[in-house]
Short mmCIF file of N, CA and C in Angstrom, two decimals:
data_model
loop_
_atom_site.label_atom_id
_atom_site.label_comp_id
_atom_site.label_asym_id
_atom_site.label_seq_id
_atom_site.Cartn_x
_atom_site.Cartn_y
_atom_site.Cartn_z
N MET A 892 -5.87 76.22 -106.24
CA MET A 892 -4.85 75.80 -105.12
C MET A 892 -4.35 74.54 -105.55
N SER A 893 -3.02 74.43 -104.99
CA SER A 893 -2.29 73.27 -105.07
C SER A 893 -1.54 72.78 -103.93
N LEU A 894 -1.35 71.55 -104.09
CA LEU A 894 -0.80 70.87 -102.79
C LEU A 894 0.55 70.32 -103.45
N ILE A 895 1.70 70.35 -102.59
CA ILE A 895 2.86 69.53 -102.91
C ILE A 895 3.20 68.85 -101.58
N ALA A 896 3.21 67.70 -101.84
CA ALA A 896 3.40 66.78 -100.63
C ALA A 896 4.83 66.14 -100.74
N ALA A 897 5.54 66.60 -99.79
CA ALA A 897 7.01 65.84 -99.75
C ALA A 897 7.01 64.69 -98.91
N ALA A 898 7.20 63.61 -99.54
CA ALA A 898 7.35 62.51 -98.71
C ALA A 898 8.84 61.86 -98.98
N PRO A 899 9.41 61.01 -98.13
CA PRO A 899 10.69 60.40 -98.18
C PRO A 899 10.67 59.50 -99.48
N PRO A 900 11.72 59.56 -99.93
CA PRO A 900 11.92 58.61 -101.29
C PRO A 900 11.55 57.23 -101.12
N LEU A 901 11.14 56.50 -101.86
CA LEU A 901 10.85 55.15 -101.79
C LEU A 901 12.19 54.42 -101.85
N VAL A 902 12.02 53.28 -101.13
CA VAL A 902 13.43 52.42 -101.20
C VAL A 902 12.92 51.20 -101.57
N ARG A 903 13.47 50.62 -102.64
CA ARG A 903 13.14 49.31 -103.25
C ARG A 903 13.71 48.39 -102.46
N THR A 904 12.99 47.35 -102.10
CA THR A 904 13.27 46.07 -101.56
C THR A 904 12.83 45.05 -102.33
N THR A 905 13.67 43.98 -102.36
CA THR A 905 13.16 42.74 -103.23
C THR A 905 12.08 42.20 -102.60
N PRO A 906 10.84 41.93 -103.42
CA PRO A 906 9.75 41.23 -102.87
C PRO A 906 10.03 39.87 -102.56
N PRO A 907 9.25 39.16 -101.54
CA PRO A 907 9.72 37.85 -101.21
C PRO A 907 9.49 36.79 -102.31
N GLU A 908 8.53 37.10 -103.35
CA GLU A 908 8.15 36.35 -104.37
C GLU A 908 9.44 36.47 -105.51
N ASP A 909 10.17 37.37 -105.44
CA ASP A 909 11.17 37.75 -106.46
C ASP A 909 12.62 37.86 -105.63
N PRO A 910 13.17 36.99 -104.82
CA PRO A 910 14.24 37.03 -104.13
C PRO A 910 15.53 37.09 -104.96
N ALA A 911 16.23 38.35 -104.96
CA ALA A 911 17.40 38.42 -105.72
C ALA A 911 18.47 37.67 -104.58
N PRO A 912 19.39 36.93 -105.31
CA PRO A 912 20.39 36.11 -104.54
C PRO A 912 21.29 36.98 -104.01
N LEU A 913 21.25 37.16 -102.73
CA LEU A 913 22.25 37.74 -101.72
C LEU A 913 23.26 36.90 -101.60
N GLY A 914 23.19 35.61 -101.56
CA GLY A 914 24.35 34.90 -101.04
C GLY A 914 24.17 34.47 -99.62
N ARG A 915 25.31 33.51 -99.43
CA ARG A 915 25.47 33.07 -98.01
C ARG A 915 26.70 33.48 -97.47
N VAL A 916 26.92 33.27 -96.00
CA VAL A 916 28.19 33.39 -95.64
C VAL A 916 28.50 32.07 -94.84
N SER A 917 29.59 31.49 -95.32
CA SER A 917 29.97 30.33 -94.76
C SER A 917 31.30 30.34 -93.92
N ALA A 918 31.28 29.74 -92.75
CA ALA A 918 32.52 29.58 -92.14
C ALA A 918 32.90 28.35 -91.75
N GLY A 919 32.84 27.34 -92.80
CA GLY A 919 33.32 26.06 -92.75
C GLY A 919 32.19 25.03 -92.38
N VAL A 920 32.55 23.85 -92.49
CA VAL A 920 31.51 22.99 -92.43
C VAL A 920 30.76 22.77 -91.21
N TRP A 921 31.46 23.24 -90.15
CA TRP A 921 31.30 22.96 -88.58
C TRP A 921 30.03 23.86 -88.23
N TRP A 922 30.14 25.13 -88.82
CA TRP A 922 29.17 26.00 -88.41
C TRP A 922 27.99 26.27 -89.53
N PRO A 923 26.75 26.76 -89.19
CA PRO A 923 25.65 26.77 -90.27
C PRO A 923 25.98 27.99 -91.06
N GLU A 924 25.57 27.78 -92.29
CA GLU A 924 25.67 29.01 -93.08
C GLU A 924 24.60 29.98 -92.97
N ILE A 925 24.94 31.20 -93.19
CA ILE A 925 24.11 32.41 -92.86
C ILE A 925 23.54 32.96 -94.30
N ASP A 926 22.08 32.74 -94.43
CA ASP A 926 21.64 33.23 -95.63
C ASP A 926 21.30 34.58 -95.68
N LEU A 927 21.80 35.45 -96.28
CA LEU A 927 21.83 37.07 -96.16
C LEU A 927 20.30 37.36 -96.62
N ALA A 928 19.44 36.71 -97.40
CA ALA A 928 18.04 37.28 -97.63
C ALA A 928 17.30 36.80 -96.19
N ASP A 929 17.42 35.89 -95.64
CA ASP A 929 17.02 35.57 -94.57
C ASP A 929 17.03 36.59 -93.18
N LEU A 930 18.61 36.91 -93.33
CA LEU A 930 18.94 37.75 -92.38
C LEU A 930 18.07 39.17 -92.61
N ARG A 931 18.24 39.62 -93.71
CA ARG A 931 17.60 41.04 -94.09
C ARG A 931 16.22 40.77 -93.87
N ASP A 932 15.42 39.72 -93.88
CA ASP A 932 13.91 39.83 -93.46
C ASP A 932 13.73 39.88 -92.15
N ALA A 933 14.53 38.97 -91.56
CA ALA A 933 14.43 38.51 -90.16
C ALA A 933 14.58 40.15 -89.19
N MET A 934 15.76 40.72 -89.71
CA MET A 934 16.16 41.77 -88.98
C MET A 934 15.57 43.22 -89.64
N ARG A 935 14.48 43.14 -90.35
CA ARG A 935 13.74 44.15 -91.17
C ARG A 935 14.86 45.46 -91.70
N LEU A 936 15.77 44.90 -92.58
CA LEU A 936 16.90 45.58 -93.09
C LEU A 936 16.13 45.90 -94.65
N ASP A 937 15.97 47.19 -94.76
CA ASP A 937 15.31 47.67 -96.06
C ASP A 937 16.49 47.74 -97.24
N GLY A 938 16.18 48.23 -98.25
CA GLY A 938 17.14 48.47 -99.59
C GLY A 938 18.11 49.30 -99.16
N ALA A 939 17.98 50.25 -98.22
CA ALA A 939 19.01 51.20 -98.03
C ALA A 939 20.28 50.73 -97.51
N ILE A 940 20.23 49.26 -96.96
CA ILE A 940 21.58 48.52 -96.89
C ILE A 940 21.77 47.59 -97.95
N THR A 941 23.02 48.41 -98.68
CA THR A 941 23.37 47.55 -99.94
C THR A 941 23.80 46.33 -99.66
N PRO A 942 23.73 45.29 -100.63
CA PRO A 942 24.08 43.93 -100.62
C PRO A 942 25.58 43.73 -100.06
N ASP A 943 26.40 44.67 -100.52
CA ASP A 943 27.86 44.62 -100.10
C ASP A 943 27.87 45.20 -98.68
N ARG A 944 27.20 45.98 -98.23
CA ARG A 944 27.32 46.57 -96.76
C ARG A 944 26.80 45.40 -95.94
N LEU A 945 25.59 44.62 -96.33
CA LEU A 945 25.12 43.47 -95.59
C LEU A 945 26.13 42.35 -95.40
N LEU A 946 26.82 42.11 -96.71
CA LEU A 946 27.82 41.14 -96.78
C LEU A 946 28.75 41.59 -95.86
N HIS A 947 29.26 42.44 -95.68
CA HIS A 947 30.71 42.92 -94.87
C HIS A 947 30.15 42.97 -93.31
N ALA A 948 29.05 43.37 -92.98
CA ALA A 948 28.48 43.35 -91.64
C ALA A 948 28.25 41.84 -91.18
N THR A 949 27.85 41.01 -91.97
CA THR A 949 27.55 39.56 -91.62
C THR A 949 28.73 38.79 -91.40
N GLN A 950 29.73 39.23 -92.41
CA GLN A 950 30.93 38.48 -92.32
C GLN A 950 31.81 38.70 -91.08
N GLU A 951 31.68 40.02 -90.68
CA GLU A 951 32.10 40.37 -89.32
C GLU A 951 31.41 39.76 -88.34
N ALA A 952 30.05 39.71 -88.42
CA ALA A 952 29.22 39.26 -87.11
C ALA A 952 29.41 37.53 -86.97
N VAL A 953 29.66 36.94 -87.99
CA VAL A 953 29.92 35.51 -88.09
C VAL A 953 31.27 35.30 -87.42
N ALA A 954 32.21 36.06 -87.84
CA ALA A 954 33.82 36.05 -87.28
C ALA A 954 33.83 36.21 -85.85
N ALA A 955 32.88 37.39 -85.23
CA ALA A 955 32.93 37.77 -83.78
C ALA A 955 32.10 36.67 -83.04
N THR A 956 31.01 35.99 -83.46
CA THR A 956 30.33 34.91 -82.88
C THR A 956 31.15 33.86 -82.70
N ILE A 957 31.83 33.36 -83.68
CA ILE A 957 32.67 32.16 -83.81
C ILE A 957 33.72 32.49 -82.85
N SER A 958 34.33 33.40 -82.75
CA SER A 958 35.47 33.77 -81.90
C SER A 958 35.20 33.67 -80.54
N GLN A 959 33.81 34.28 -80.27
CA GLN A 959 33.17 34.06 -78.71
C GLN A 959 32.90 32.46 -78.34
N LEU A 960 32.66 31.52 -79.44
CA LEU A 960 32.50 30.18 -79.20
C LEU A 960 33.42 29.21 -79.52
N ALA A 961 34.80 29.78 -79.98
CA ALA A 961 35.82 28.82 -80.21
C ALA A 961 36.22 27.91 -79.41
N THR A 962 36.42 28.04 -78.05
CA THR A 962 36.80 26.98 -77.17
C THR A 962 35.80 26.21 -77.15
N TRP A 963 34.61 26.56 -76.92
CA TRP A 963 33.26 25.59 -76.80
C TRP A 963 33.19 24.83 -78.00
N ALA A 964 33.44 25.28 -79.05
CA ALA A 964 33.24 24.45 -80.41
C ALA A 964 34.24 23.43 -80.48
N SER A 965 35.70 23.87 -80.19
CA SER A 965 36.59 23.01 -80.25
C SER A 965 36.27 21.77 -79.45
N THR A 966 35.83 21.93 -78.10
CA THR A 966 35.56 20.77 -77.23
C THR A 966 34.38 20.02 -77.90
N ARG A 967 33.52 20.39 -78.46
CA ARG A 967 32.47 19.69 -78.89
C ARG A 967 32.93 18.82 -80.08
N GLU A 968 33.91 19.53 -81.00
CA GLU A 968 34.64 18.63 -82.11
C GLU A 968 35.31 17.65 -81.51
N GLN A 969 36.09 17.72 -80.73
CA GLN A 969 36.88 16.68 -80.00
C GLN A 969 35.95 15.56 -79.56
N GLN A 970 34.72 16.01 -79.21
CA GLN A 970 33.68 14.96 -78.48
C GLN A 970 33.30 14.25 -79.83
N GLY A 971 33.66 14.51 -81.16
CA GLY A 971 33.12 13.71 -82.26
C GLY A 971 31.79 14.29 -82.92
N HIS A 972 31.59 15.43 -82.64
CA HIS A 972 30.44 16.33 -83.22
C HIS A 972 30.95 16.88 -84.61
N ALA A 973 30.35 16.43 -85.62
CA ALA A 973 30.75 16.78 -87.03
C ALA A 973 30.16 18.29 -87.40
N SER A 974 29.41 18.70 -86.55
CA SER A 974 28.62 20.17 -86.97
C SER A 974 27.83 20.72 -85.74
N LEU A 975 27.50 21.91 -85.77
CA LEU A 975 26.86 22.72 -84.48
C LEU A 975 25.53 21.70 -84.48
N GLU A 976 24.93 21.51 -85.61
CA GLU A 976 23.68 20.72 -85.92
C GLU A 976 23.71 19.35 -85.19
N ASP A 977 25.05 18.67 -85.02
CA ASP A 977 25.07 17.27 -84.57
C ASP A 977 25.19 17.38 -83.05
N VAL A 978 25.51 18.64 -82.30
CA VAL A 978 25.64 18.58 -80.90
C VAL A 978 24.15 18.42 -80.28
N PRO A 979 24.12 17.47 -79.47
CA PRO A 979 22.80 17.17 -78.73
C PRO A 979 22.23 18.47 -78.19
N ALA A 980 20.95 18.48 -78.62
CA ALA A 980 20.18 20.16 -78.03
C ALA A 980 18.82 19.64 -78.33
N LEU A 981 18.00 20.38 -77.43
CA LEU A 981 16.47 20.64 -77.64
C LEU A 981 16.18 21.08 -79.11
N LYS A 982 15.16 20.51 -79.87
CA LYS A 982 14.86 20.99 -81.24
C LYS A 982 13.66 21.79 -81.04
N VAL A 983 13.43 22.91 -81.87
CA VAL A 983 12.40 23.72 -81.62
C VAL A 983 12.12 23.99 -83.35
N ASP A 984 10.72 23.47 -83.81
CA ASP A 984 10.47 23.48 -85.12
C ASP A 984 11.28 22.60 -85.86
N ASN A 985 11.83 21.54 -85.37
CA ASN A 985 12.55 20.55 -86.04
C ASN A 985 14.03 21.03 -86.18
N GLU A 986 14.55 22.16 -85.56
CA GLU A 986 15.91 22.76 -85.67
C GLU A 986 16.50 22.75 -84.56
N SER A 987 17.90 22.37 -84.23
CA SER A 987 18.31 22.52 -83.18
C SER A 987 18.49 23.86 -82.59
N ILE A 988 18.11 24.01 -81.33
CA ILE A 988 18.20 25.28 -80.54
C ILE A 988 19.50 26.00 -80.52
N LEU A 989 20.67 25.28 -80.77
CA LEU A 989 21.92 25.72 -80.76
C LEU A 989 22.12 26.35 -82.09
N VAL A 990 21.58 25.91 -83.14
CA VAL A 990 21.63 26.48 -84.37
C VAL A 990 20.95 27.93 -84.66
N GLN A 991 19.57 27.73 -83.69
CA GLN A 991 18.96 29.01 -84.02
C GLN A 991 19.55 30.08 -83.09
N ARG A 992 20.29 29.82 -81.97
CA ARG A 992 20.89 30.68 -81.18
C ARG A 992 22.08 31.24 -81.87
N PHE A 993 22.63 30.44 -82.63
CA PHE A 993 23.95 31.02 -83.38
C PHE A 993 23.55 31.75 -84.31
N ARG A 994 22.43 31.65 -85.08
CA ARG A 994 21.79 32.60 -86.11
C ARG A 994 21.33 33.87 -85.54
N ARG A 995 20.69 33.70 -84.32
CA ARG A 995 20.24 35.06 -83.56
C ARG A 995 21.42 35.81 -83.26
N ALA A 996 22.62 35.14 -82.74
CA ALA A 996 23.60 35.99 -82.36
C ALA A 996 24.26 36.56 -83.70
N VAL A 997 24.51 35.83 -84.60
CA VAL A 997 24.97 36.40 -85.93
C VAL A 997 24.21 37.68 -86.43
N TYR A 998 22.94 37.34 -86.48
CA TYR A 998 21.88 38.42 -86.93
C TYR A 998 21.96 39.64 -86.16
N CYS A 999 21.92 39.61 -84.84
CA CYS A 999 22.04 40.59 -83.93
C CYS A 999 23.36 41.23 -84.03
N HIS A 1000 24.50 40.50 -84.10
CA HIS A 1000 25.81 41.27 -84.12
C HIS A 1000 25.73 42.11 -85.44
N ALA A 1001 25.18 41.62 -86.70
CA ALA A 1001 25.29 42.41 -87.87
C ALA A 1001 24.36 43.60 -87.91
N LYS A 1002 23.33 43.50 -87.26
CA LYS A 1002 22.34 44.58 -87.00
C LYS A 1002 22.93 45.75 -86.30
N ALA A 1003 23.63 45.42 -85.18
CA ALA A 1003 24.30 46.40 -84.35
C ALA A 1003 25.27 46.98 -85.12
N ASN A 1004 26.01 46.19 -85.93
CA ASN A 1004 27.02 46.83 -86.66
C ASN A 1004 26.67 47.79 -87.62
N LEU A 1005 25.70 47.41 -88.28
CA LEU A 1005 24.86 48.15 -89.38
C LEU A 1005 24.41 49.62 -88.62
N LEU A 1006 23.82 49.43 -87.63
CA LEU A 1006 23.19 50.75 -86.83
C LEU A 1006 24.23 51.59 -86.31
N GLU A 1007 25.43 50.95 -86.05
CA GLU A 1007 26.44 51.99 -85.55
C GLU A 1007 27.25 52.49 -86.82
N ARG A 1008 27.60 51.74 -87.85
CA ARG A 1008 28.33 52.15 -88.89
C ARG A 1008 27.62 52.87 -89.96
N TYR A 1009 26.24 52.92 -89.92
CA TYR A 1009 25.64 53.66 -90.97
C TYR A 1009 24.74 54.65 -90.39
N SER A 1010 24.75 55.01 -89.27
CA SER A 1010 23.95 55.93 -88.26
C SER A 1010 23.86 57.22 -88.97
N ASP A 1011 24.95 57.78 -89.70
CA ASP A 1011 24.93 59.05 -90.41
C ASP A 1011 24.08 58.89 -91.60
N TYR A 1012 23.55 57.84 -92.27
CA TYR A 1012 23.00 57.63 -93.33
C TYR A 1012 21.72 57.97 -93.40
N ASP A 1013 21.10 58.90 -94.10
CA ASP A 1013 19.49 59.39 -93.81
C ASP A 1013 19.14 59.30 -95.24
N THR A 1014 18.01 58.50 -95.69
CA THR A 1014 17.53 58.27 -96.94
C THR A 1014 16.51 59.58 -97.20
N THR A 1015 16.08 60.32 -96.20
CA THR A 1015 15.45 61.50 -96.44
C THR A 1015 15.96 62.58 -96.80
N GLY A 1016 17.26 62.80 -96.37
CA GLY A 1016 18.12 64.02 -96.78
C GLY A 1016 17.89 64.95 -95.79
N ARG A 1017 17.28 64.62 -94.59
CA ARG A 1017 17.17 65.63 -93.47
C ARG A 1017 18.36 65.43 -92.43
N ALA A 1018 18.65 66.54 -91.77
CA ALA A 1018 19.57 66.29 -90.89
C ALA A 1018 18.96 65.53 -89.57
N ARG A 1019 19.93 64.77 -89.10
CA ARG A 1019 19.68 63.74 -87.76
C ARG A 1019 19.78 64.61 -86.56
N ARG A 1020 18.76 64.40 -85.75
CA ARG A 1020 18.74 64.94 -84.56
C ARG A 1020 19.41 64.19 -83.37
N LYS A 1021 19.79 64.79 -82.34
CA LYS A 1021 20.52 64.20 -81.42
C LYS A 1021 19.76 62.91 -80.79
N ASP A 1022 18.58 63.24 -80.53
CA ASP A 1022 17.78 61.98 -80.16
C ASP A 1022 17.49 60.93 -81.04
N GLN A 1023 17.54 61.12 -82.35
CA GLN A 1023 17.72 59.84 -83.25
C GLN A 1023 18.95 59.06 -83.09
N GLU A 1024 20.01 59.79 -83.02
CA GLU A 1024 21.32 59.04 -82.78
C GLU A 1024 21.33 58.45 -81.42
N ASP A 1025 20.84 58.96 -80.35
CA ASP A 1025 20.63 58.14 -79.05
C ASP A 1025 19.81 56.94 -79.40
N THR A 1026 18.78 56.96 -80.00
CA THR A 1026 17.84 55.90 -80.33
C THR A 1026 18.55 54.87 -81.17
N ARG A 1027 19.47 55.15 -82.04
CA ARG A 1027 20.16 54.28 -82.79
C ARG A 1027 21.14 53.47 -81.99
N ASP A 1028 21.90 54.40 -81.05
CA ASP A 1028 22.87 53.83 -80.17
C ASP A 1028 22.16 52.84 -79.16
N ASP A 1029 21.09 53.14 -78.71
CA ASP A 1029 20.44 52.23 -77.77
C ASP A 1029 20.00 50.95 -78.53
N GLN A 1030 19.53 51.04 -79.84
CA GLN A 1030 19.14 49.78 -80.66
C GLN A 1030 20.39 48.93 -80.84
N ALA A 1031 21.33 49.71 -81.10
CA ALA A 1031 22.71 48.93 -81.26
C ALA A 1031 23.01 48.07 -80.14
N GLU A 1032 22.95 48.83 -78.92
CA GLU A 1032 23.49 48.27 -77.53
C GLU A 1032 22.32 46.91 -77.41
N GLN A 1033 20.90 47.14 -77.59
CA GLN A 1033 20.00 46.13 -77.48
C GLN A 1033 20.34 44.86 -78.29
N HIS A 1034 20.67 45.08 -79.51
CA HIS A 1034 21.24 44.15 -80.54
C HIS A 1034 22.45 43.15 -79.79
N ARG A 1035 23.38 44.10 -79.37
CA ARG A 1035 24.58 43.54 -78.81
C ARG A 1035 24.32 42.69 -77.67
N ARG A 1036 23.39 43.14 -76.78
CA ARG A 1036 22.90 42.51 -75.67
C ARG A 1036 22.28 41.06 -76.08
N ASP A 1037 21.38 41.15 -77.03
CA ASP A 1037 20.87 39.81 -77.63
C ASP A 1037 21.74 38.87 -78.13
N ALA A 1038 22.64 39.32 -78.73
CA ALA A 1038 23.67 38.57 -79.20
C ALA A 1038 24.45 37.88 -78.28
N THR A 1039 24.86 38.48 -77.26
CA THR A 1039 25.37 38.17 -76.12
C THR A 1039 24.75 37.19 -75.35
N PHE A 1040 23.54 37.38 -75.12
CA PHE A 1040 22.41 36.38 -74.69
C PHE A 1040 22.25 34.97 -75.46
N ALA A 1041 22.53 35.12 -76.65
CA ALA A 1041 22.46 34.01 -77.51
C ALA A 1041 23.46 33.05 -77.41
N VAL A 1042 24.81 33.79 -77.38
CA VAL A 1042 26.22 33.17 -77.20
C VAL A 1042 26.43 32.61 -75.82
N ARG A 1043 25.85 33.12 -74.87
CA ARG A 1043 25.77 32.62 -73.28
C ARG A 1043 24.99 31.59 -73.39
N ASP A 1044 23.80 31.47 -73.86
CA ASP A 1044 23.00 30.34 -73.74
C ASP A 1044 23.55 29.13 -74.42
N ILE A 1045 24.23 29.49 -75.68
CA ILE A 1045 24.98 28.19 -76.15
C ILE A 1045 25.94 27.86 -75.23
N LEU A 1046 26.76 28.75 -74.74
CA LEU A 1046 27.64 28.22 -73.69
C LEU A 1046 27.16 27.34 -72.44
N GLY A 1047 25.92 27.78 -72.30
CA GLY A 1047 25.54 27.09 -71.07
C GLY A 1047 25.95 27.96 -69.73
N VAL A 1048 26.10 29.33 -69.96
CA VAL A 1048 26.48 30.04 -68.83
C VAL A 1048 25.31 31.04 -68.60
N SER A 1049 25.28 31.55 -67.35
CA SER A 1049 24.58 32.51 -66.89
C SER A 1049 24.73 33.74 -67.93
N ARG A 1050 23.42 34.44 -68.11
CA ARG A 1050 23.43 35.72 -68.84
C ARG A 1050 23.90 36.91 -68.03
N LEU A 1051 24.07 36.83 -66.64
CA LEU A 1051 24.28 38.05 -66.02
C LEU A 1051 25.55 37.52 -65.01
N THR A 1052 26.51 38.65 -64.85
CA THR A 1052 27.67 38.51 -64.12
C THR A 1052 27.56 39.84 -63.11
N VAL A 1053 27.58 39.20 -61.92
CA VAL A 1053 27.73 40.36 -60.67
C VAL A 1053 28.80 40.37 -59.98
N GLU A 1054 29.51 41.44 -59.92
CA GLU A 1054 30.63 41.56 -58.96
C GLU A 1054 30.44 42.81 -57.98
N LEU A 1055 30.73 42.48 -56.76
CA LEU A 1055 30.59 43.47 -55.66
C LEU A 1055 32.07 44.26 -55.70
N ILE A 1056 31.81 45.58 -55.68
CA ILE A 1056 33.03 46.19 -55.77
C ILE A 1056 33.39 46.90 -54.38
#
């Protein structure tokens, strides 16, 4: 008697003790740099997302986040703050909560982008079911919501807008 076990292929990821230099995304001196290895680790992105895909998604995420914060940032620069880190704010673990929220917004935008753009990619070679697509769409929306919350928290505005129709 023999047994043939069909398991999904292994996806190699870089172990933390041997970090491959994925690089950083910078948007000038005012904004914090985004470390791609940290993003990959924080958002649980495995080796199925190539470094190039991660870079492109992160660049778009940084651009989208900065676009949403442009007016706010311009006001802070006019007040004499040299960087986001310099804007007075609560510090958690010795880091400005504004920097943490900026990073969260970028990470969530990037993950949502990857979930939407590569939802047809399947490392197992099996066809995707409709419920799997719905789950990915829901996950992408949750990440977009979290990014919106982070941006709104930086702006100091409510997370919820309600209108009567």
